[in-house]
Amino acid sequence: MARYAVIGSPIAHSKSPLIHRLFAEQTAQDVQYEAIKVEADEFDTFVLDFFAQGGAGLNVTLPHKERAYNIAKVLEPKAELAAAVNTLYLNDEKTLCGDNTDGTGLVRDLQSNHNVQIKGKTILVIGAGGAVRGALVSLIESQPAAIMVVNRTVAKANDLRGVFKEKFDIKTSGFDRLEGKYDLIINGTSLSLSGEIPAISSERLSENSCCYDMMYGKEDTAFVAWAKSNGAAFALDGLGMLVEQAAESFLRWRGVRPETAPVIAALRNT
Ligand code: ATR
């Protein structure tokens, strides 16, 4: 049986073991997947031991994605651009490889699950942390017309502008100066964790706007609730993104793409 795990801290509430168990059942793959709490000071040793003892793959979550990026010897292009790794595995030469499936997960959830297309659209991304950097990699690939990154600390938005300047001309702003209307508004801040919403005016929505919160919860997140009450055409949370990024990892490890719709439905009901 091939062994996999998600490592992070905290990790107790991770849905990844359930998601991967459902993927394994559906695709008849003989895999074991557990959630393991790993602290920063034990991260490198844990990863190296895990693979030395025959482990097949790891998902890496907060707060270790940058550390995973540093420990991987071979990086997939998306991980390189995101400067973060959420999926570790060994290649045929037994070299430790890192990929980042978060951005792909976001775009697949939008385009495949909700039929929200990105090509030619104007996008407002709220936040400029690690999660946003990963998302931007895949959003840019999907050829939007424009991307505005708004952040409390404008300097961090400008840093991202610099990171992607060869690929896309990202605009940046602080909350106070933000203008215009956007087809797609993505909340990549951590505000939903504390039930808060970013300081965005409903003026930024047009009739057909889609609002997407990269966070999710049992109830509507504060941002999803805000989007619904301000008449957004779509108000989506990040549960689909979570399952889609897991499916990309599963595909990378097992060479089989699981169906995500039944898994998303099962998770909604837990
Ligand atoms: P992650 O890796 O999950 O993206 P992060 O790098 O800490 O986490 O980024 C958190 C994001 O939420 C940042 O964009 C942060 O804004 P700053 O760059 O100005 O810190 C944003 N954020 C967190 N708390 C916020 C708040 N109270 N108001 C506005 N933005 C906030």
Short mmCIF file of C-alpha atoms and ligand atoms in Angstrom, two decimals:
data_model
loop_
_atom_site.label_atom_id
_atom_site.label_comp_id
_atom_site.label_asym_id
_atom_site.label_seq_id
_atom_site.Cartn_x
_atom_site.Cartn_y
_atom_site.Cartn_z
CA MET A 1 0.00 0.00 0.00
CA ALA A 2 1.40 3.43 -0.98
CA ARG A 3 1.68 5.87 1.91
CA TYR A 4 0.71 9.56 1.69
CA ALA A 5 0.09 12.28 4.26
CA VAL A 6 -0.70 15.95 4.70
CA ILE A 7 1.63 17.77 7.07
CA GLY A 8 1.06 21.12 8.75
CA SER A 9 0.29 22.74 12.07
CA PRO A 10 -2.53 22.86 13.07
CA ILE A 11 -3.71 19.81 11.14
CA ALA A 12 -6.43 18.10 13.23
CA HIS A 13 -9.32 19.54 11.21
CA SER A 14 -7.82 18.82 7.78
CA LYS A 15 -10.32 17.43 5.29
CA SER A 16 -7.56 16.04 3.09
CA PRO A 17 -7.59 12.47 4.54
CA LEU A 18 -11.32 12.20 3.81
CA ILE A 19 -10.92 13.68 0.31
CA HIS A 20 -8.11 11.29 -0.59
CA ARG A 21 -9.93 8.29 0.89
CA LEU A 22 -12.89 9.08 -1.34
CA PHE A 23 -10.58 9.52 -4.36
CA ALA A 24 -8.88 6.18 -3.60
CA GLU A 25 -12.21 4.33 -3.26
CA GLN A 26 -13.53 5.85 -6.46
CA THR A 27 -10.43 5.01 -8.53
CA ALA A 28 -9.69 1.67 -6.77
CA GLN A 29 -6.19 2.80 -5.78
CA ASP A 30 -4.49 1.07 -2.87
CA VAL A 31 -3.35 4.08 -0.87
CA GLN A 32 -3.20 5.18 2.73
CA TYR A 33 -3.38 8.92 3.55
CA GLU A 34 -3.16 10.48 7.00
CA ALA A 35 -2.86 13.93 8.59
CA ILE A 36 0.30 14.47 10.63
CA LYS A 37 1.14 17.46 12.79
CA VAL A 38 4.65 18.64 12.00
CA GLU A 39 6.23 21.74 13.53
CA ALA A 40 8.67 24.03 11.71
CA ASP A 41 11.76 22.83 13.56
CA GLU A 42 11.11 19.18 12.61
CA PHE A 43 9.93 19.79 9.04
CA ASP A 44 13.06 18.92 7.05
CA THR A 45 13.87 15.81 9.09
CA PHE A 46 10.28 14.61 8.89
CA VAL A 47 10.12 14.98 5.10
CA LEU A 48 13.45 13.31 4.44
CA ASP A 49 12.63 10.40 6.81
CA PHE A 50 9.15 9.98 5.34
CA PHE A 51 10.51 9.43 1.84
CA ALA A 52 13.54 7.42 3.05
CA GLN A 53 11.09 5.02 4.71
CA GLY A 54 9.20 4.46 1.48
CA GLY A 55 6.53 7.18 1.71
CA ALA A 56 5.08 7.99 -1.72
CA GLY A 57 3.93 11.60 -1.40
CA LEU A 58 3.16 14.51 0.89
CA ASN A 59 0.77 17.40 0.81
CA VAL A 60 2.10 20.42 2.65
CA THR A 61 -0.15 23.01 4.23
CA LEU A 62 0.22 26.04 6.50
CA PRO A 63 2.70 27.15 7.62
CA HIS A 64 5.20 25.02 5.68
CA LYS A 65 4.64 25.68 1.96
CA GLU A 66 7.69 27.93 1.64
CA ARG A 67 9.84 25.47 3.52
CA ALA A 68 8.68 22.72 1.18
CA TYR A 69 9.68 24.96 -1.73
CA ASN A 70 13.16 25.26 -0.23
CA ILE A 71 13.63 21.55 0.41
CA ALA A 72 12.48 20.31 -3.04
CA LYS A 73 15.40 19.67 -5.42
CA VAL A 74 13.27 19.82 -8.57
CA LEU A 75 10.44 22.34 -8.93
CA GLU A 76 7.55 22.30 -11.36
CA PRO A 77 7.13 25.69 -13.09
CA LYS A 78 4.01 26.58 -11.04
CA ALA A 79 5.80 25.89 -7.77
CA GLU A 80 8.75 27.96 -8.95
CA LEU A 81 6.55 30.97 -9.71
CA ALA A 82 4.41 30.57 -6.60
CA ALA A 83 7.56 30.20 -4.45
CA ALA A 84 5.52 27.65 -2.52
CA VAL A 85 5.02 23.87 -2.69
CA ASN A 86 1.94 21.95 -1.58
CA THR A 87 2.79 18.60 -3.20
CA LEU A 88 6.01 16.59 -2.70
CA TYR A 89 6.99 13.33 -4.39
CA LEU A 90 10.04 11.47 -5.72
CA ASN A 91 10.81 11.22 -9.43
CA ASP A 92 12.26 8.09 -11.09
CA GLU A 93 15.75 9.10 -9.95
CA LYS A 94 14.43 9.33 -6.35
CA THR A 95 14.97 13.08 -6.30
CA LEU A 96 12.56 15.12 -4.17
CA CYS A 97 10.21 17.13 -6.42
CA GLY A 98 7.75 19.90 -5.56
CA ASP A 99 4.62 21.13 -7.30
CA ASN A 100 1.96 23.68 -6.43
CA THR A 101 -1.60 22.69 -7.31
CA ASP A 102 -3.45 25.48 -5.46
CA GLY A 103 -3.81 27.84 -8.44
CA THR A 104 -4.88 25.03 -10.75
CA GLY A 105 -7.43 24.02 -8.14
CA LEU A 106 -8.89 27.54 -8.05
CA VAL A 107 -9.12 27.84 -11.83
CA ARG A 108 -10.61 24.37 -12.27
CA ASP A 109 -13.23 25.10 -9.63
CA LEU A 110 -14.18 28.35 -11.36
CA GLN A 111 -14.10 27.13 -14.94
CA SER A 112 -15.04 23.44 -14.78
CA ASN A 113 -17.35 23.33 -11.76
CA HIS A 114 -19.05 26.72 -12.04
CA ASN A 115 -18.56 27.61 -15.70
CA VAL A 116 -17.05 30.96 -14.71
CA GLN A 117 -14.59 31.64 -17.53
CA ILE A 118 -11.51 33.79 -16.95
CA LYS A 119 -10.31 34.58 -20.46
CA GLY A 120 -10.91 38.23 -21.31
CA LYS A 121 -12.36 39.03 -17.87
CA THR A 122 -11.35 41.73 -15.41
CA ILE A 123 -10.22 40.33 -12.08
CA LEU A 124 -9.87 41.94 -8.68
CA VAL A 125 -7.72 39.95 -6.28
CA ILE A 126 -7.93 40.99 -2.64
CA GLY A 127 -4.79 40.24 -0.64
CA ALA A 128 -1.14 39.77 -1.54
CA GLY A 129 0.07 36.88 0.63
CA GLY A 130 1.27 33.40 -0.24
CA ALA A 131 -2.19 32.12 -1.18
CA VAL A 132 -2.67 34.94 -3.68
CA ARG A 133 0.74 34.39 -5.24
CA GLY A 134 -0.16 30.75 -5.96
CA ALA A 135 -3.54 31.77 -7.37
CA LEU A 136 -2.04 34.42 -9.66
CA VAL A 137 0.17 31.84 -11.40
CA SER A 138 -2.89 30.04 -12.77
CA LEU A 139 -5.14 33.07 -13.20
CA ILE A 140 -2.54 34.67 -15.51
CA GLU A 141 -2.31 31.44 -17.55
CA SER A 142 -6.05 31.68 -18.15
CA GLN A 143 -5.57 34.99 -20.03
CA PRO A 144 -7.76 37.51 -18.24
CA ALA A 145 -8.02 41.04 -19.70
CA ALA A 146 -6.81 42.70 -16.49
CA ILE A 147 -5.80 41.89 -12.94
CA MET A 148 -5.90 44.37 -10.07
CA VAL A 149 -4.37 43.33 -6.74
CA VAL A 150 -5.66 45.35 -3.79
CA ASN A 151 -3.96 44.95 -0.44
CA ARG A 152 -3.78 46.67 2.95
CA THR A 153 0.00 46.79 2.55
CA VAL A 154 0.39 48.14 -0.99
CA ALA A 155 4.12 47.38 -1.02
CA LYS A 156 3.31 43.65 -0.91
CA ALA A 157 0.97 44.01 -3.90
CA ASN A 158 3.77 45.83 -5.72
CA ASP A 159 6.16 42.98 -4.91
CA LEU A 160 3.76 40.58 -6.64
CA ARG A 161 3.53 42.94 -9.59
CA GLY A 162 7.32 42.64 -9.88
CA VAL A 163 7.27 38.83 -9.59
CA PHE A 164 4.88 38.46 -12.52
CA LYS A 165 6.01 41.41 -14.66
CA GLU A 166 7.40 39.23 -17.47
CA LYS A 167 4.09 37.42 -17.79
CA PHE A 168 1.38 39.98 -17.02
CA ASP A 169 0.98 43.65 -16.24
CA ILE A 170 -0.74 43.41 -12.85
CA LYS A 171 -2.15 46.67 -11.47
CA THR A 172 -2.05 47.36 -7.75
CA SER A 173 -3.94 49.57 -5.31
CA GLY A 174 -4.72 50.24 -1.68
CA PHE A 175 -8.33 49.89 -0.52
CA ASP A 176 -8.91 53.64 -0.34
CA ARG A 177 -8.13 54.35 -4.01
CA LEU A 178 -9.78 51.36 -5.63
CA GLU A 179 -12.08 52.16 -8.56
CA GLY A 180 -13.89 50.41 -11.39
CA LYS A 181 -15.99 47.29 -11.76
CA TYR A 182 -14.75 43.70 -11.97
CA ASP A 183 -16.12 40.48 -13.47
CA LEU A 184 -14.41 38.30 -10.89
CA ILE A 185 -13.54 39.30 -7.32
CA ILE A 186 -11.39 36.83 -5.39
CA ASN A 187 -10.84 37.16 -1.66
CA GLY A 188 -7.39 35.82 -0.86
CA THR A 189 -7.02 37.51 2.53
CA SER A 190 -7.21 35.61 5.79
CA LEU A 191 -10.07 37.86 7.00
CA SER A 192 -12.78 35.21 6.69
CA LEU A 193 -11.05 33.25 9.45
CA SER A 194 -12.17 35.95 11.87
CA GLY A 195 -15.54 36.54 10.21
CA GLU A 196 -14.46 39.88 8.72
CA ILE A 197 -14.75 41.23 5.20
CA PRO A 198 -12.24 43.31 3.25
CA ALA A 199 -13.06 47.00 2.84
CA ILE A 200 -14.51 46.68 -0.65
CA SER A 201 -17.43 48.77 -1.89
CA SER A 202 -20.36 47.01 -3.60
CA GLU A 203 -19.65 49.56 -6.39
CA ARG A 204 -16.90 47.17 -7.54
CA LEU A 205 -19.56 44.61 -8.56
CA SER A 206 -21.24 44.62 -11.93
CA GLU A 207 -24.43 42.79 -12.85
CA ASN A 208 -22.67 39.52 -13.71
CA SER A 209 -19.85 39.56 -11.20
CA CYS A 210 -18.60 36.40 -9.55
CA CYS A 211 -17.25 36.64 -6.00
CA TYR A 212 -14.98 33.85 -4.78
CA ASP A 213 -13.65 33.35 -1.26
CA MET A 214 -10.56 31.14 -1.13
CA MET A 215 -11.66 30.24 2.42
CA TYR A 216 -14.68 28.07 3.19
CA GLY A 217 -16.77 27.18 6.19
CA LYS A 218 -19.82 25.21 7.26
CA GLU A 219 -21.87 28.39 6.96
CA ASP A 220 -21.34 31.08 4.32
CA THR A 221 -18.08 32.91 4.94
CA ALA A 222 -18.44 36.62 5.72
CA PHE A 223 -17.30 37.47 2.18
CA VAL A 224 -19.74 35.02 0.55
CA ALA A 225 -22.54 36.48 2.69
CA TRP A 226 -21.47 40.01 1.62
CA ALA A 227 -21.46 38.96 -2.04
CA LYS A 228 -24.92 37.42 -1.80
CA SER A 229 -26.41 40.41 -0.05
CA ASN A 230 -24.92 42.74 -2.66
CA GLY A 231 -26.38 40.83 -5.59
CA ALA A 232 -23.33 39.04 -7.02
CA ALA A 233 -24.31 36.60 -9.79
CA PHE A 234 -22.11 33.95 -8.16
CA ALA A 235 -20.98 33.85 -4.52
CA LEU A 236 -18.64 30.89 -4.10
CA ASP A 237 -16.46 29.62 -1.27
CA GLY A 238 -13.18 27.73 -1.53
CA LEU A 239 -14.39 24.17 -0.80
CA GLY A 240 -14.27 23.32 -4.51
CA MET A 241 -10.74 24.73 -4.74
CA LEU A 242 -9.68 22.51 -1.82
CA VAL A 243 -11.01 19.38 -3.53
CA GLU A 244 -9.63 20.38 -6.95
CA GLN A 245 -6.11 21.03 -5.63
CA ALA A 246 -6.28 17.61 -3.93
CA ALA A 247 -7.35 16.02 -7.23
CA GLU A 248 -4.35 17.59 -8.97
CA SER A 249 -2.04 16.13 -6.31
CA PHE A 250 -3.72 12.73 -6.65
CA LEU A 251 -3.24 12.91 -10.44
CA ARG A 252 0.43 13.83 -10.00
CA TRP A 253 0.99 10.89 -7.62
CA ARG A 254 -1.23 8.18 -9.09
CA GLY A 255 -1.59 9.13 -12.76
CA VAL A 256 -5.40 9.03 -12.44
CA ARG A 257 -7.72 12.02 -12.25
CA PRO A 258 -10.56 11.39 -9.78
CA GLU A 259 -14.05 12.80 -10.29
CA THR A 260 -14.39 15.76 -7.97
CA ALA A 261 -18.14 16.49 -8.08
CA PRO A 262 -19.21 13.57 -5.82
CA VAL A 263 -16.42 14.39 -3.37
CA ILE A 264 -17.38 18.08 -3.18
CA ALA A 265 -20.99 17.02 -2.61
CA ALA A 266 -19.98 14.57 0.13
CA LEU A 267 -17.91 17.24 1.91
CA ARG A 268 -20.75 19.77 1.78
CA ASN A 269 -22.83 17.32 3.74
CA THR A 270 -20.30 16.58 6.48
P1 ATR B 1 -1.46 33.42 3.19
O1 ATR B 1 -0.14 32.72 3.02
O2 ATR B 1 -2.57 32.55 3.69
O3 ATR B 1 -1.86 34.20 1.99
P2 ATR B 1 -0.43 35.80 4.45
O4 ATR B 1 0.77 35.72 3.58
O5 ATR B 1 -0.25 36.09 5.91
O6 ATR B 1 -1.24 34.44 4.42
O7 ATR B 1 -1.44 36.84 3.79
C1 ATR B 1 -2.61 37.26 4.42
C2 ATR B 1 -3.33 38.31 3.56
O8 ATR B 1 -4.49 38.77 4.28
C3 ATR B 1 -2.47 39.54 3.29
O9 ATR B 1 -2.83 40.08 2.03
C4 ATR B 1 -2.91 40.48 4.43
O10 ATR B 1 -2.70 41.86 4.17
P3 ATR B 1 -1.26 42.54 4.51
O11 ATR B 1 -0.35 42.10 3.40
O12 ATR B 1 -1.52 44.00 4.51
O13 ATR B 1 -0.86 42.00 5.85
C5 ATR B 1 -4.39 40.17 4.47
N1 ATR B 1 -4.96 40.57 5.76
C6 ATR B 1 -4.85 39.93 6.93
N2 ATR B 1 -5.50 40.59 7.90
C7 ATR B 1 -6.03 41.71 7.33
C8 ATR B 1 -6.83 42.80 7.79
N3 ATR B 1 -7.21 42.89 9.07
N4 ATR B 1 -7.21 43.75 6.90
C9 ATR B 1 -6.83 43.66 5.61
N5 ATR B 1 -6.09 42.65 5.10
C10 ATR B 1 -5.69 41.69 5.94
#
